[in-house]
XYZ file of C-alpha atoms in Angstrom:
782
model
C 8.411 39.344 46.554
C 8.689 35.728 45.391
C 11.818 34.321 43.836
C 12.142 30.624 43.098
C 15.726 29.633 42.473
C 15.368 25.845 42.592
C 17.510 23.656 40.393
C 15.338 21.312 38.293
C 16.181 18.089 36.499
C 14.201 16.263 33.809
C 11.618 15.069 36.348
C 9.646 17.884 38.017
C 9.538 18.024 41.794
C 6.597 16.274 43.480
C 3.569 18.513 43.264
C 2.068 19.974 46.396
C -1.615 20.752 46.550
C -2.150 23.657 44.107
C -4.048 26.791 45.068
C -7.774 26.731 44.253
C -8.486 27.650 40.604
C -9.076 31.327 39.949
C -9.599 33.407 36.837
C -6.297 34.504 35.319
C -3.346 33.489 33.170
C -0.008 31.921 34.052
C 2.501 32.644 31.292
C 5.180 29.963 30.933
C 8.285 31.254 29.185
C 11.421 29.075 28.645
C 14.584 31.119 28.119
C 18.080 30.182 26.970
C 20.684 32.848 26.246
C 17.991 35.532 25.976
C 19.639 38.349 27.934
C 18.830 40.815 25.153
C 15.142 39.841 24.912
C 13.799 38.437 28.169
C 13.229 41.705 30.044
C 11.319 43.326 27.179
C 9.253 40.187 26.652
C 8.293 39.922 30.325
C 7.492 43.663 30.537
C 5.266 43.394 27.465
C 3.160 40.624 29.011
C 2.997 42.251 32.438
C 1.857 45.654 31.182
C -0.614 44.164 28.667
C -2.303 41.993 31.297
C -2.417 44.852 33.806
C -4.147 47.104 31.248
C -6.623 44.337 30.440
C -7.279 43.629 34.123
C -6.164 39.978 33.893
C -4.808 38.380 37.069
C -1.518 36.878 36.114
C 1.917 35.464 36.784
C 4.868 35.054 34.430
C 7.043 31.962 34.998
C 10.425 32.307 33.313
C 12.614 29.188 33.179
C 16.307 29.861 32.662
C 17.557 26.674 31.021
C 21.170 26.820 32.188
C 22.093 29.941 30.203
C 25.754 30.935 30.239
C 24.958 34.639 29.780
C 23.067 37.111 32.040
C 19.588 35.591 31.411
C 19.378 34.065 34.905
C 20.524 37.272 36.587
C 17.954 39.346 34.679
C 14.976 37.162 35.520
C 15.968 37.206 39.189
C 15.901 41.019 39.060
C 12.491 40.946 37.395
C 11.179 38.631 40.068
C 12.522 40.985 42.727
C 10.953 44.043 41.112
C 7.530 42.589 40.322
C 7.006 40.482 43.385
C 4.703 37.491 42.953
C 3.859 38.510 39.385
C 7.175 37.078 38.114
C 8.492 33.675 39.149
C 12.087 32.824 38.250
C 13.126 29.198 37.868
C 16.655 27.996 37.117
C 18.142 24.838 35.605
C 21.690 24.396 36.816
C 22.690 23.158 33.360
C 21.136 23.300 29.927
C 18.570 20.496 29.739
C 16.851 21.530 26.510
C 13.609 23.139 25.446
C 11.437 20.145 26.364
C 12.715 20.049 29.943
C 12.235 23.835 30.280
C 8.613 23.592 29.137
C 7.924 20.744 31.579
C 9.471 22.685 34.443
C 7.475 25.788 33.558
C 4.167 23.912 33.404
C 4.910 22.135 36.677
C 5.723 25.437 38.373
C 2.573 27.093 37.025
C 0.436 24.260 38.351
C 2.130 24.173 41.777
C 2.632 27.862 42.409
C -0.399 29.458 40.824
C -4.103 28.710 40.690
C -4.874 30.411 37.389
C -7.294 28.530 35.145
C -5.391 29.286 31.932
C -1.757 28.680 31.038
C -0.088 30.386 28.096
C 2.991 28.718 26.616
C 5.262 31.128 24.723
C 8.946 32.015 24.205
C 11.205 34.712 25.594
C 12.756 35.735 22.268
C 10.390 38.680 21.607
C 9.055 37.109 18.391
C 5.575 36.967 19.916
C 3.814 39.905 21.602
C 1.343 39.918 24.453
C -1.467 41.634 22.547
C -2.338 38.329 20.842
C -3.115 36.818 24.253
C -6.195 39.032 24.468
C -7.459 37.811 21.119
C -6.873 34.164 22.097
C -8.796 34.604 25.365
C -11.737 36.206 23.557
C -11.806 33.435 20.974
C -11.569 30.792 23.687
C -14.618 32.200 25.506
C -16.622 32.610 22.289
C -15.962 29.073 21.146
C -16.107 27.553 24.652
C -12.831 25.877 23.794
C -10.476 24.041 26.122
C -7.411 25.291 24.275
C -6.519 27.785 21.554
C -3.336 27.106 19.656
C -1.816 29.869 17.643
C -0.480 29.662 14.150
C 1.831 32.169 12.530
C -0.138 33.765 9.695
C 3.087 35.224 8.337
C 6.241 33.669 9.745
C 9.113 36.157 10.115
C 11.939 33.638 9.800
C 14.514 32.825 7.094
C 13.255 30.521 4.348
C 15.331 27.604 5.656
C 13.552 27.676 9.016
C 10.176 27.975 7.282
C 11.002 24.950 5.127
C 12.185 22.967 8.147
C 8.995 23.886 9.972
C 6.793 22.643 7.134
C 8.652 19.341 7.003
C 8.484 18.995 10.787
C 4.751 19.772 10.884
C 4.037 17.286 8.097
C 6.003 14.575 9.900
C 4.290 15.238 13.241
C 0.831 15.222 11.718
C 1.559 12.000 9.836
C 2.854 10.179 12.916
C 0.764 11.641 15.716
C -2.203 13.144 13.869
C -1.898 16.297 15.944
C -4.335 19.163 15.360
C -3.253 22.481 13.942
C -1.353 23.728 10.933
C 1.661 25.090 12.860
C 2.722 22.436 15.366
C 5.719 24.245 16.846
C 4.166 27.705 17.139
C 5.112 28.868 20.659
C 1.795 30.500 21.485
C -0.757 28.202 23.100
C -3.471 29.070 25.617
C -4.551 25.913 27.475
C -6.900 25.151 30.370
C -4.957 23.977 33.401
C -7.344 21.001 33.637
C -5.781 19.591 30.451
C -2.283 19.920 31.904
C -2.997 18.962 35.515
C -2.171 15.255 35.257
C -0.234 15.373 31.999
C 3.092 13.538 31.928
C 5.289 14.766 29.082
C 8.582 13.207 27.980
C 9.372 14.953 24.685
C 12.705 16.671 24.251
C 13.527 19.734 22.157
C 10.819 20.452 19.563
C 9.065 17.113 20.205
C 7.470 18.469 23.389
C 4.909 20.503 21.451
C 3.450 17.769 19.206
C 3.450 15.377 22.168
C 1.447 17.842 24.222
C -1.045 18.462 21.397
C -1.461 14.750 20.787
C -2.133 13.979 24.440
C -4.540 16.809 25.192
C -6.501 16.259 21.966
C -6.837 12.539 22.640
C -9.233 13.078 25.560
C -11.988 14.723 23.555
C -10.957 18.273 24.399
C -12.182 21.107 22.175
C -9.109 22.633 20.556
C -9.269 25.455 18.027
C -6.759 27.547 16.086
C -6.254 31.277 15.871
C -3.708 33.361 13.915
C -1.026 35.246 15.822
C 1.532 37.816 14.768
C 5.162 36.802 14.419
C 8.046 39.256 14.460
C 11.683 38.997 13.325
C 14.226 38.157 15.990
C 16.184 41.345 16.695
C 18.698 40.054 19.225
C 20.322 36.751 20.080
C 20.707 33.504 18.189
C 18.078 30.950 17.223
C 19.059 27.468 18.365
C 16.171 25.439 16.936
C 17.865 24.941 13.552
C 21.114 23.531 14.953
C 21.871 20.029 13.735
C 22.191 18.731 17.297
C 18.764 20.142 18.189
C 17.174 18.759 14.995
C 18.585 15.288 15.652
C 17.468 15.421 19.278
C 13.978 16.453 18.173
C 13.718 13.622 15.655
C 14.935 11.010 18.115
C 12.554 12.295 20.758
C 9.664 12.288 18.280
C 10.346 8.610 17.612
C 10.293 7.926 21.359
C 7.063 9.885 21.739
C 5.570 7.917 18.874
C 6.447 4.701 20.696
C 4.809 5.976 23.860
C 1.678 6.896 21.940
C 1.519 3.404 20.484
C 1.981 1.928 23.949
C -0.728 4.114 25.439
C -3.095 3.766 22.437
C -3.247 7.566 22.295
C -4.711 8.396 18.883
C -2.804 5.425 17.447
C -4.934 2.429 18.269
C -4.255 0.910 14.851
C -0.519 0.900 15.527
C -1.021 -0.675 18.955
C -3.207 -3.348 17.409
C -0.499 -3.962 14.851
C 2.085 -4.338 17.600
C -0.242 -6.526 19.703
C -2.553 -8.271 17.237
C -5.629 -10.119 18.441
C -4.642 -13.166 16.400
C -0.926 -13.499 17.063
C -0.423 -16.780 15.116
C -2.070 -15.310 12.012
C 0.032 -12.165 12.383
C 3.247 -14.209 12.612
C 2.273 -16.250 9.540
C 1.565 -13.032 7.641
C 4.891 -11.525 8.712
C 6.720 -14.686 7.650
C 4.958 -14.532 4.280
C 6.090 -10.930 3.801
C 9.687 -11.878 4.572
C 9.550 -14.875 2.212
C 8.034 -12.674 -0.493
C 10.821 -10.109 -0.288
C 13.568 -12.737 -0.205
C 12.101 -14.555 -3.217
C 11.805 -11.288 -5.116
C 15.416 -10.422 -4.419
C 16.538 -13.904 -5.469
C 14.699 -13.906 -8.795
C 15.655 -10.295 -9.446
C 19.316 -11.133 -8.873
C 19.041 -13.930 -11.455
C 17.209 -11.740 -13.985
C 13.998 -13.790 -14.026
C 11.414 -11.154 -13.089
C 10.399 -10.436 -16.675
C 11.036 -13.863 -18.178
C 7.327 -14.347 -18.886
C 6.343 -12.288 -21.945
C 2.876 -11.842 -20.448
C 4.513 -9.951 -17.572
C 5.750 -7.435 -20.146
C 2.240 -7.180 -21.574
C 0.601 -6.500 -18.216
C 3.134 -3.785 -17.430
C 2.618 -2.204 -20.845
C -1.144 -2.044 -20.367
C -0.766 -0.452 -16.932
C 1.759 2.054 -18.249
C -0.426 3.026 -21.214
C -3.254 3.904 -18.870
C -1.129 6.773 -17.570
C 1.275 7.392 -20.481
C 0.330 6.906 -24.127
C -0.859 9.096 -27.013
C -4.425 8.253 -25.935
C -3.912 7.652 -22.219
C -6.895 6.798 -20.061
C -9.029 3.902 -18.912
C -9.784 2.888 -22.492
C -6.218 1.529 -22.613
C -7.366 -1.300 -20.342
C -8.620 -3.043 -23.472
C -11.299 -5.681 -23.693
C -9.704 -9.142 -23.394
C -7.543 -9.189 -20.279
C -9.539 -8.244 -17.200
C -8.771 -4.824 -15.698
C -8.100 -5.142 -11.951
C -4.389 -6.132 -12.108
C -3.661 -3.258 -14.472
C -5.635 -0.741 -12.417
C -3.655 -1.738 -9.318
C -0.361 -1.555 -11.204
C -1.001 1.735 -13.017
C -0.237 4.127 -10.102
C 3.218 2.584 -9.589
C 3.806 2.346 -13.331
C 3.934 6.138 -13.456
C 7.462 5.786 -12.033
C 9.498 4.719 -15.024
C 12.092 2.839 -12.972
C 9.422 0.715 -11.258
C 7.773 0.085 -14.607
C 10.972 -0.967 -16.369
C 12.241 -3.264 -13.613
C 8.803 -4.851 -13.222
C 8.326 -3.973 -9.550
C 5.183 -1.956 -10.329
C 3.409 -5.206 -11.165
C 5.361 -7.467 -8.835
C 4.256 -5.482 -5.790
C 0.625 -6.377 -6.531
C 1.586 -10.054 -6.725
C 3.664 -9.856 -3.542
C 0.858 -8.262 -1.555
C -1.547 -10.865 -2.948
C 0.835 -13.627 -1.875
C 0.787 -12.416 1.731
C -3.011 -12.180 1.720
C -3.356 -15.672 0.243
C -0.991 -17.204 2.813
C -2.820 -15.544 5.707
C -6.265 -16.600 4.473
C -5.086 -20.180 3.882
C -3.854 -20.321 7.457
C -7.166 -18.997 8.781
C -9.249 -21.274 6.560
C -7.440 -24.540 7.296
C -7.255 -23.739 11.020
C -10.989 -23.108 11.064
C -11.747 -26.342 9.192
C -9.656 -28.588 11.432
C -9.844 -26.618 14.657
C -6.072 -26.641 15.158
C -3.291 -24.195 14.323
C -1.120 -26.992 12.876
C -3.632 -27.423 10.056
C -3.380 -23.735 9.189
C 0.404 -23.797 9.382
C 0.563 -26.784 7.042
C -1.763 -25.279 4.456
C -0.035 -21.909 4.567
C 3.420 -23.493 4.401
C 2.634 -25.761 1.451
C 1.406 -22.777 -0.515
C 3.945 -20.206 0.654
C 7.045 -22.349 0.034
C 5.985 -23.813 -3.289
C 8.713 -22.756 -5.780
C 6.174 -21.983 -8.507
C 4.211 -19.701 -6.208
C 7.392 -18.001 -5.005
C 8.393 -17.263 -8.578
C 5.030 -16.013 -9.821
C 4.588 -13.748 -6.794
C 7.806 -11.977 -7.789
C 6.470 -11.120 -11.257
C 3.838 -8.903 -12.833
C 1.694 -11.941 -13.665
C -1.932 -12.076 -12.484
C -2.170 -15.545 -10.920
C -1.338 -14.487 -7.361
C -4.023 -11.812 -7.312
C -6.547 -14.425 -8.401
C -5.311 -16.861 -5.756
C -5.625 -14.241 -3.009
C -9.170 -13.388 -4.062
C -10.148 -17.060 -4.315
C -8.727 -18.050 -0.920
C -10.286 -15.012 0.766
C -13.606 -15.895 -0.859
C -13.668 -19.518 0.257
C -12.504 -18.608 3.775
C -15.216 -16.016 4.365
C -17.801 -18.159 2.612
C -16.973 -20.997 4.992
C -17.254 -18.638 7.944
C -20.678 -17.551 6.722
C -21.781 -21.140 6.305
C -20.627 -21.873 9.859
C -21.858 -18.734 11.644
C -24.211 -16.992 9.206
C -22.735 -13.558 9.774
C -23.672 -11.049 7.094
C -20.197 -9.534 7.345
C -18.613 -12.768 6.113
C -21.084 -13.061 3.252
C -20.290 -9.499 2.205
C -16.526 -10.078 2.382
C -16.854 -13.302 0.387
C -18.864 -11.536 -2.301
C -16.330 -8.694 -2.463
C -13.488 -11.209 -2.877
C -15.363 -12.981 -5.665
C -16.023 -9.620 -7.328
C -12.293 -8.892 -7.304
C -11.606 -12.387 -8.703
C -14.034 -11.835 -11.593
C -12.127 -8.676 -12.515
C -8.740 -10.406 -12.348
C -8.951 -13.598 -14.433
C -11.745 -15.498 -16.119
C -11.308 -18.364 -13.684
C -12.953 -15.939 -11.263
C -16.156 -16.206 -13.289
C -16.261 -19.932 -12.624
C -15.603 -19.259 -8.943
C -18.532 -16.825 -8.932
C -20.942 -19.472 -10.285
C -19.742 -22.153 -7.862
C -19.786 -19.802 -4.865
C -23.311 -18.696 -5.726
C -24.379 -22.350 -5.819
C -22.780 -22.913 -2.400
C -24.655 -19.933 -0.958
C -27.967 -21.152 -2.359
C -27.429 -24.737 -1.190
C -26.249 -23.748 2.291
C -29.103 -21.275 2.813
C -31.698 -23.768 1.614
C -30.354 -26.581 3.787
C -30.173 -24.327 6.831
C -33.585 -22.630 6.626
C -35.504 -24.846 4.197
C -37.394 -21.740 3.153
C -37.212 -20.129 -0.263
C -37.458 -16.562 1.103
C -34.292 -16.900 3.203
C -32.458 -18.566 0.343
C -33.490 -15.834 -2.067
C -32.264 -13.115 0.288
C -28.830 -14.694 0.727
C -28.441 -15.310 -2.999
C -29.413 -11.734 -3.825
C -27.029 -10.227 -1.263
C -24.137 -12.346 -2.522
C -24.953 -12.295 -6.222
C -25.548 -8.558 -6.454
C -21.965 -7.824 -5.420
C -20.162 -10.919 -6.723
C -21.767 -10.765 -10.160
C -21.246 -7.038 -10.648
C -17.787 -7.601 -12.126
C -19.045 -9.894 -14.880
C -21.880 -7.553 -15.832
C -19.587 -4.545 -15.559
C -17.007 -6.070 -17.891
C -19.667 -6.849 -20.490
C -20.972 -3.286 -20.222
C -17.414 -2.010 -20.660
C -16.908 -4.074 -23.805
C -20.235 -2.831 -25.150
C -19.313 0.799 -24.493
C -15.769 0.587 -25.894
C -16.135 -1.949 -28.715
C -19.873 -2.004 -29.362
C -20.033 -5.695 -28.454
C -20.705 -6.968 -24.926
C -18.990 -10.251 -25.845
C -15.883 -8.693 -27.387
C -13.825 -10.311 -24.612
C -14.853 -13.654 -26.114
C -15.272 -13.015 -29.820
C -13.175 -9.927 -30.556
C -10.198 -9.740 -32.905
C -7.691 -10.467 -30.158
C -9.863 -12.935 -28.222
C -10.066 -15.704 -30.809
C -8.699 -18.924 -29.319
C -7.134 -19.714 -32.711
C -4.485 -17.098 -31.884
C -3.092 -19.468 -29.228
C -4.401 -22.951 -30.017
C -2.504 -24.426 -32.958
C -4.256 -26.458 -35.597
C -4.119 -30.143 -34.718
C -3.704 -29.501 -30.964
C -3.646 -32.927 -29.279
C -5.946 -31.905 -26.435
C -8.740 -30.618 -28.659
C -11.575 -33.102 -28.891
C -9.818 -35.714 -26.736
C -11.068 -35.867 -23.156
C -8.472 -38.465 -22.167
C -5.546 -36.471 -23.547
C -6.813 -33.247 -22.015
C -7.279 -34.871 -18.603
C -3.828 -36.406 -18.784
C -2.265 -33.107 -19.808
C -3.889 -31.173 -16.998
C -3.059 -33.898 -14.511
C 0.643 -33.693 -15.373
C 0.541 -29.894 -15.199
C -1.027 -29.965 -11.740
C 1.360 -32.661 -10.535
C 4.442 -30.765 -11.721
C 3.234 -27.578 -10.002
C 2.241 -29.227 -6.725
C 4.802 -31.991 -6.443
C 3.834 -35.596 -5.791
C 4.012 -35.298 -1.980
C 1.673 -32.290 -1.802
C -0.698 -33.949 -4.245
C -0.713 -37.150 -2.205
C -1.269 -35.317 1.085
C -4.035 -33.279 -0.478
C -5.746 -36.340 -1.925
C -5.562 -38.186 1.408
C -6.895 -35.137 3.202
C -9.768 -34.881 0.718
C -10.762 -38.486 1.425
C -10.657 -37.967 5.196
C -12.571 -34.698 4.902
C -15.250 -36.247 2.696
C -15.706 -39.148 5.108
C -15.936 -36.921 8.181
C -17.818 -33.934 6.804
C -19.658 -35.402 3.810
C -21.776 -32.777 2.022
C -23.111 -30.943 5.038
C -23.838 -27.349 4.149
C -21.563 -25.993 6.868
C -18.552 -27.867 5.457
C -19.276 -27.520 1.755
C -17.040 -24.578 0.817
C -13.624 -26.346 0.559
C -14.937 -28.460 -2.306
C -15.487 -25.299 -4.388
C -11.863 -24.998 -5.513
C -11.917 -28.511 -6.971
C -14.070 -27.246 -9.836
C -11.020 -25.776 -11.593
C -9.710 -29.190 -12.633
C -12.764 -30.084 -14.786
C -12.969 -26.482 -15.959
C -9.456 -26.502 -17.384
C -9.924 -29.956 -18.878
C -13.051 -28.662 -20.609
C -11.115 -25.597 -21.867
C -8.458 -27.893 -23.361
C -10.978 -30.249 -24.978
C -12.937 -27.409 -26.587
C -9.822 -25.576 -27.748
C -10.457 -22.493 -25.626
C -6.969 -22.502 -24.165
C -3.737 -24.389 -24.879
C -1.652 -26.200 -22.278
C 1.444 -28.263 -23.079
C 3.474 -30.616 -20.916
C 6.588 -32.572 -21.795
C 4.898 -35.960 -21.335
C 2.208 -35.249 -23.955
C 3.481 -32.533 -26.342
C 7.215 -32.553 -25.706
C 7.264 -28.957 -24.475
C 5.861 -26.521 -21.914
C 3.188 -23.905 -22.480
C 0.784 -22.340 -19.961
C 1.793 -24.991 -17.447
C 0.964 -22.500 -14.667
C -2.737 -23.292 -15.233
C -2.186 -26.337 -13.015
C -0.955 -24.280 -10.057
C -4.427 -23.273 -8.891
C -4.966 -26.845 -7.679
C -2.380 -26.144 -5.005
C -5.048 -24.254 -3.060
C -7.421 -27.175 -2.418
C -4.462 -29.546 -2.037
C -2.944 -27.323 0.670
C -6.279 -26.939 2.456
C -7.026 -30.681 2.537
C -3.435 -31.538 3.446
C -3.695 -29.089 6.332
C -6.961 -30.706 7.404
C -5.282 -34.111 7.399
C -2.464 -32.860 9.619
C -5.010 -31.245 11.936
C -6.846 -34.546 12.319
C -3.607 -36.402 13.052
C -2.441 -33.807 15.561
C -5.628 -34.158 17.569
C -4.826 -37.835 18.024
C -1.430 -37.094 19.564
C -0.934 -37.440 23.340
C -1.614 -34.264 25.304
C 1.904 -34.278 26.764
C 4.254 -32.576 24.365
C 1.379 -32.090 21.938
C 2.325 -28.566 20.894
C 5.875 -29.527 19.985
C 4.722 -32.697 18.242
C 2.126 -30.737 16.269
C 4.755 -28.277 15.130
C 7.127 -31.046 14.107
C 4.409 -32.834 12.158
C 3.322 -29.680 10.327
C 6.907 -28.631 9.574
C 7.831 -32.104 8.373
C 4.853 -32.265 6.045
C 5.645 -28.854 4.577
C 9.380 -29.467 4.249
C 9.001 -32.887 2.676
C 6.320 -31.785 0.253
C 8.228 -28.658 -0.767
C 11.437 -30.555 -1.455
C 9.466 -33.070 -3.546
C 8.311 -30.300 -5.917
C 11.823 -30.258 -7.334
C 11.839 -26.742 -8.781
C 9.690 -24.127 -10.468
C 8.297 -25.566 -13.688
C 6.640 -22.237 -14.464
C 10.099 -20.663 -14.503
C 11.410 -23.474 -16.713
C 8.688 -22.647 -19.224
C 9.485 -18.940 -19.201
C 13.230 -19.508 -19.556
C 12.682 -21.985 -22.417
C 10.473 -19.492 -24.218
C 13.038 -16.731 -23.828
C 15.647 -19.043 -25.298
C 13.722 -19.563 -28.532
C 14.966 -18.205 -31.827
C 12.060 -15.781 -32.157
C 12.798 -14.268 -28.765
C 16.481 -14.014 -29.637
C 15.494 -11.950 -32.689
C 13.226 -9.827 -30.504
C 16.002 -9.255 -27.987
C 18.397 -8.201 -30.755
C 16.088 -5.595 -32.270
C 15.110 -4.357 -28.789
C 18.779 -3.797 -27.969
C 19.282 -1.941 -31.245
C 16.291 0.294 -30.569
C 17.542 1.102 -27.077
C 20.746 2.412 -28.641
C 19.236 4.248 -31.610
C 15.649 5.257 -30.911
C 15.376 8.974 -30.131
C 11.911 9.033 -28.616
C 10.157 10.058 -31.816
C 6.618 8.956 -32.688
C 6.687 5.259 -33.547
C 4.181 3.108 -35.409
C 4.286 -0.411 -34.017
C 1.753 -3.168 -33.503
C 1.702 -4.344 -29.892
C 0.201 -7.817 -30.318
C 2.966 -10.453 -30.470
C 5.567 -7.664 -30.295
C 5.228 -6.981 -26.555
C 8.737 -8.087 -25.621
C 10.252 -5.764 -28.241
C 8.086 -2.864 -27.115
C 8.943 -3.341 -23.456
C 12.613 -4.266 -23.679
C 13.440 -1.517 -26.155
C 12.346 0.950 -23.450
C 10.768 3.190 -26.048
C 8.553 5.816 -24.369
C 4.984 4.517 -24.334
C 3.833 8.077 -24.880
C 5.382 8.021 -28.355
C 3.955 4.649 -29.489
C 1.016 4.527 -31.881
C -0.394 0.986 -31.698
C -3.680 -0.826 -32.338
C -5.125 0.549 -29.106
C -4.431 4.194 -30.021
C -7.933 5.451 -30.659
C -8.331 6.727 -34.272
C -4.591 7.399 -34.547
C -3.836 3.777 -35.514
C -5.875 3.709 -38.717
C -4.623 7.146 -39.758
C -0.997 6.171 -39.195
C -1.368 2.897 -41.140
C -2.862 4.746 -44.094
C -0.377 7.625 -44.187
C 2.380 7.364 -41.577
C 4.280 10.394 -42.822
C 1.169 12.561 -42.766
C 0.427 11.355 -39.239
C 3.851 12.513 -38.062
C 5.308 9.020 -37.607
C 9.124 9.091 -37.412
C 9.804 5.396 -36.796
C 8.099 2.258 -38.092
C 8.573 -1.231 -36.690
C 7.176 -4.320 -38.422
C 7.442 -8.072 -38.039
C 7.823 -9.853 -41.398
C 7.915 -13.489 -40.261
C 6.403 -15.586 -43.091
C 2.913 -16.575 -42.043
C 3.143 -14.371 -38.942
C 3.394 -10.876 -40.422
C 1.934 -8.159 -38.240
C -0.642 -5.555 -39.299
C 1.986 -2.875 -39.953
C 3.734 -5.118 -42.486
C 0.393 -6.048 -44.040
C -0.608 -2.402 -44.431
C 2.675 -0.794 -45.527
C 5.069 -3.315 -47.066
C 5.787 -2.424 -50.689
C 3.687 0.758 -50.614
C 4.722 4.219 -51.759
C 3.769 5.568 -48.345
C 6.674 3.557 -46.924
C 9.225 3.648 -49.731
C 8.907 7.364 -50.518
C 9.346 8.670 -46.983
C 11.204 6.075 -44.942
C 14.545 4.330 -45.044
C 15.198 0.811 -43.769
C 17.674 1.096 -40.887
C 17.396 -2.385 -39.341
C 16.786 -5.726 -41.056
C 17.568 -8.831 -38.995
C 15.565 -11.994 -38.338
C 12.408 -10.780 -40.070
C 12.359 -7.691 -37.824
C 12.347 -4.453 -39.807
C 12.817 -0.914 -38.552
C 12.277 2.132 -40.748
C 13.046 5.758 -40.006
C 11.840 8.909 -41.701
C 14.373 9.855 -44.365
C 15.062 13.312 -42.988
C 16.218 11.668 -39.750
C 17.645 8.361 -41.044
C 21.158 7.288 -40.165
C 23.766 7.913 -42.811
């Protein structure tokens, strides 16, 4: 007869040398207030294993029960000799502690090769042990974990269990569909040196995570589950749930520390490149703070183009003809594809966060890559910090990254491209060439400036490969690898335009791509190289600030003198191409850009912001060169002071966000006041009925009225648009919006004004500022 009546704490007693392993099963059975169930449960296992001829022992752990549970298991131990081992906790320590004590006792007091973990509440029967052992031998598994094929618990416990299992699998990636099923047959070798800390229900997922992390073969098998007939379930108590959740968080931390199935989290906590990680974290914090600031001041949707981008993304998932065709053929698709999933949530769509999140993530990527690129160029962290700081703290960048505009996504792609292209030029790793080409591909699908970047980057690849190998075959291979990926976006967009519009160049020559829609007749920049250069120069200067521009220019001179045009150091020059590109676009009338000094107003002034990238890089290089000349003593502190001073001084010199000034001025115009008025009226009166409304030039009304995009028939509604213009009543249109500005009438006004189709079936219900709203007569306001 063997009775163990030791009092255990959280930490098991030191293990003595265990008996030599033998065939058999040690059943570990925690028990708390189970006086009505424990005897029957123990008898069931004993008799079943005797009939099956399985050597065995049943370890019952009384976890400080205040009923007769402890007395009953002592009697069982007395009756069944060494086949039952009774263990007592002086006070209730919880399920996790009871499981640990039971495992420790099984390992110290028995030599059986298999350990079964189960409960004493009679909801599991011993007959399933036989099936688990057979399956374990057949599959040559190290452990078989049961799952309840049909759980005999109230629906609340079943729901809690599903939530708990989902949470455990998400955090710990544990195997099995039923994490807390108390029926597990495990080789003692997996438990021999296992150190568990989980409390309450967290002990089970912790155990599964640790034993599965060593390459053990673990399989599942269904087990029967029976209703509890006696006693009270304690697992659903609030105190137990809270204890389990807290313990799961602690276990998660231990897994991160030990790199157990969570190497990615450990790498995140201890990054290989700590300075880059800190810069990235700082960028994320700055991004959130800037977003909150501009949101608090109501500036997030000041740019009308932000409304347009959100509308396109929303129509992909919600419009009368929803689908990818709603991406259109003028604006490139990547920003809208990234925004569309979030735009399904109406709140995120209406407040602009669906698009802003893309810009915010792009901002963090751009800041990180600028740090890496400038540090690599100059060979000092102060150079990277300067470049990243000049970009990250620029007021224009901070504003645009808080909006649904597309500039920040382009900037991130461009900076990533030049960084990895430089790394390829320096080390010739195929990985860097592939990453650079992927970044250029993304840029070509974001904005048309990316197409220019693609051409310049391809030239850099060809020049660098030719200078390095001086053999055409090597050059051809590098160009093909890069060009195949980087150029796929351009070819893909042309193929898309051909498939949707029947014209591969629709993006350039289509109805809504004509530059005359934006460039006014008599534009001062058109045909005048001097005026165009002056205009773009002022735009860049206002975006960068004079200090950043000066630092960048000085850094460019120093860089050119030191590095010249050596193939390894060629990449930073690539971003300079955007200045002549935009000047050319202004001279040829492809795009308009206005500054106060030339035209007396602001328009598209953000085009100058892209020059901040090369300016920041060269300014960072300059600081890196200066830092290297500092005395070794106190060099780190001096380097930090120099970098911080350069960033702070240059940022203050910017003087504000000119891109925001432009957006605010536009919103203050008379036309936008009229748009805001009719949008407010529609918010109050529109009932969600089918609405005929041209989108072009009416985007702010469409967005701010908050009319459901699923009810809007517009020029992108395949086939429905023409039908609705010809016979709106027959097409089921309930509302009609038209813009009647003299000389700027929209297509709805052109098609319907003065026609019987309008006058016979619709009543004018709004007429202010050349904005007209009609409603079907059977639903018109009295």
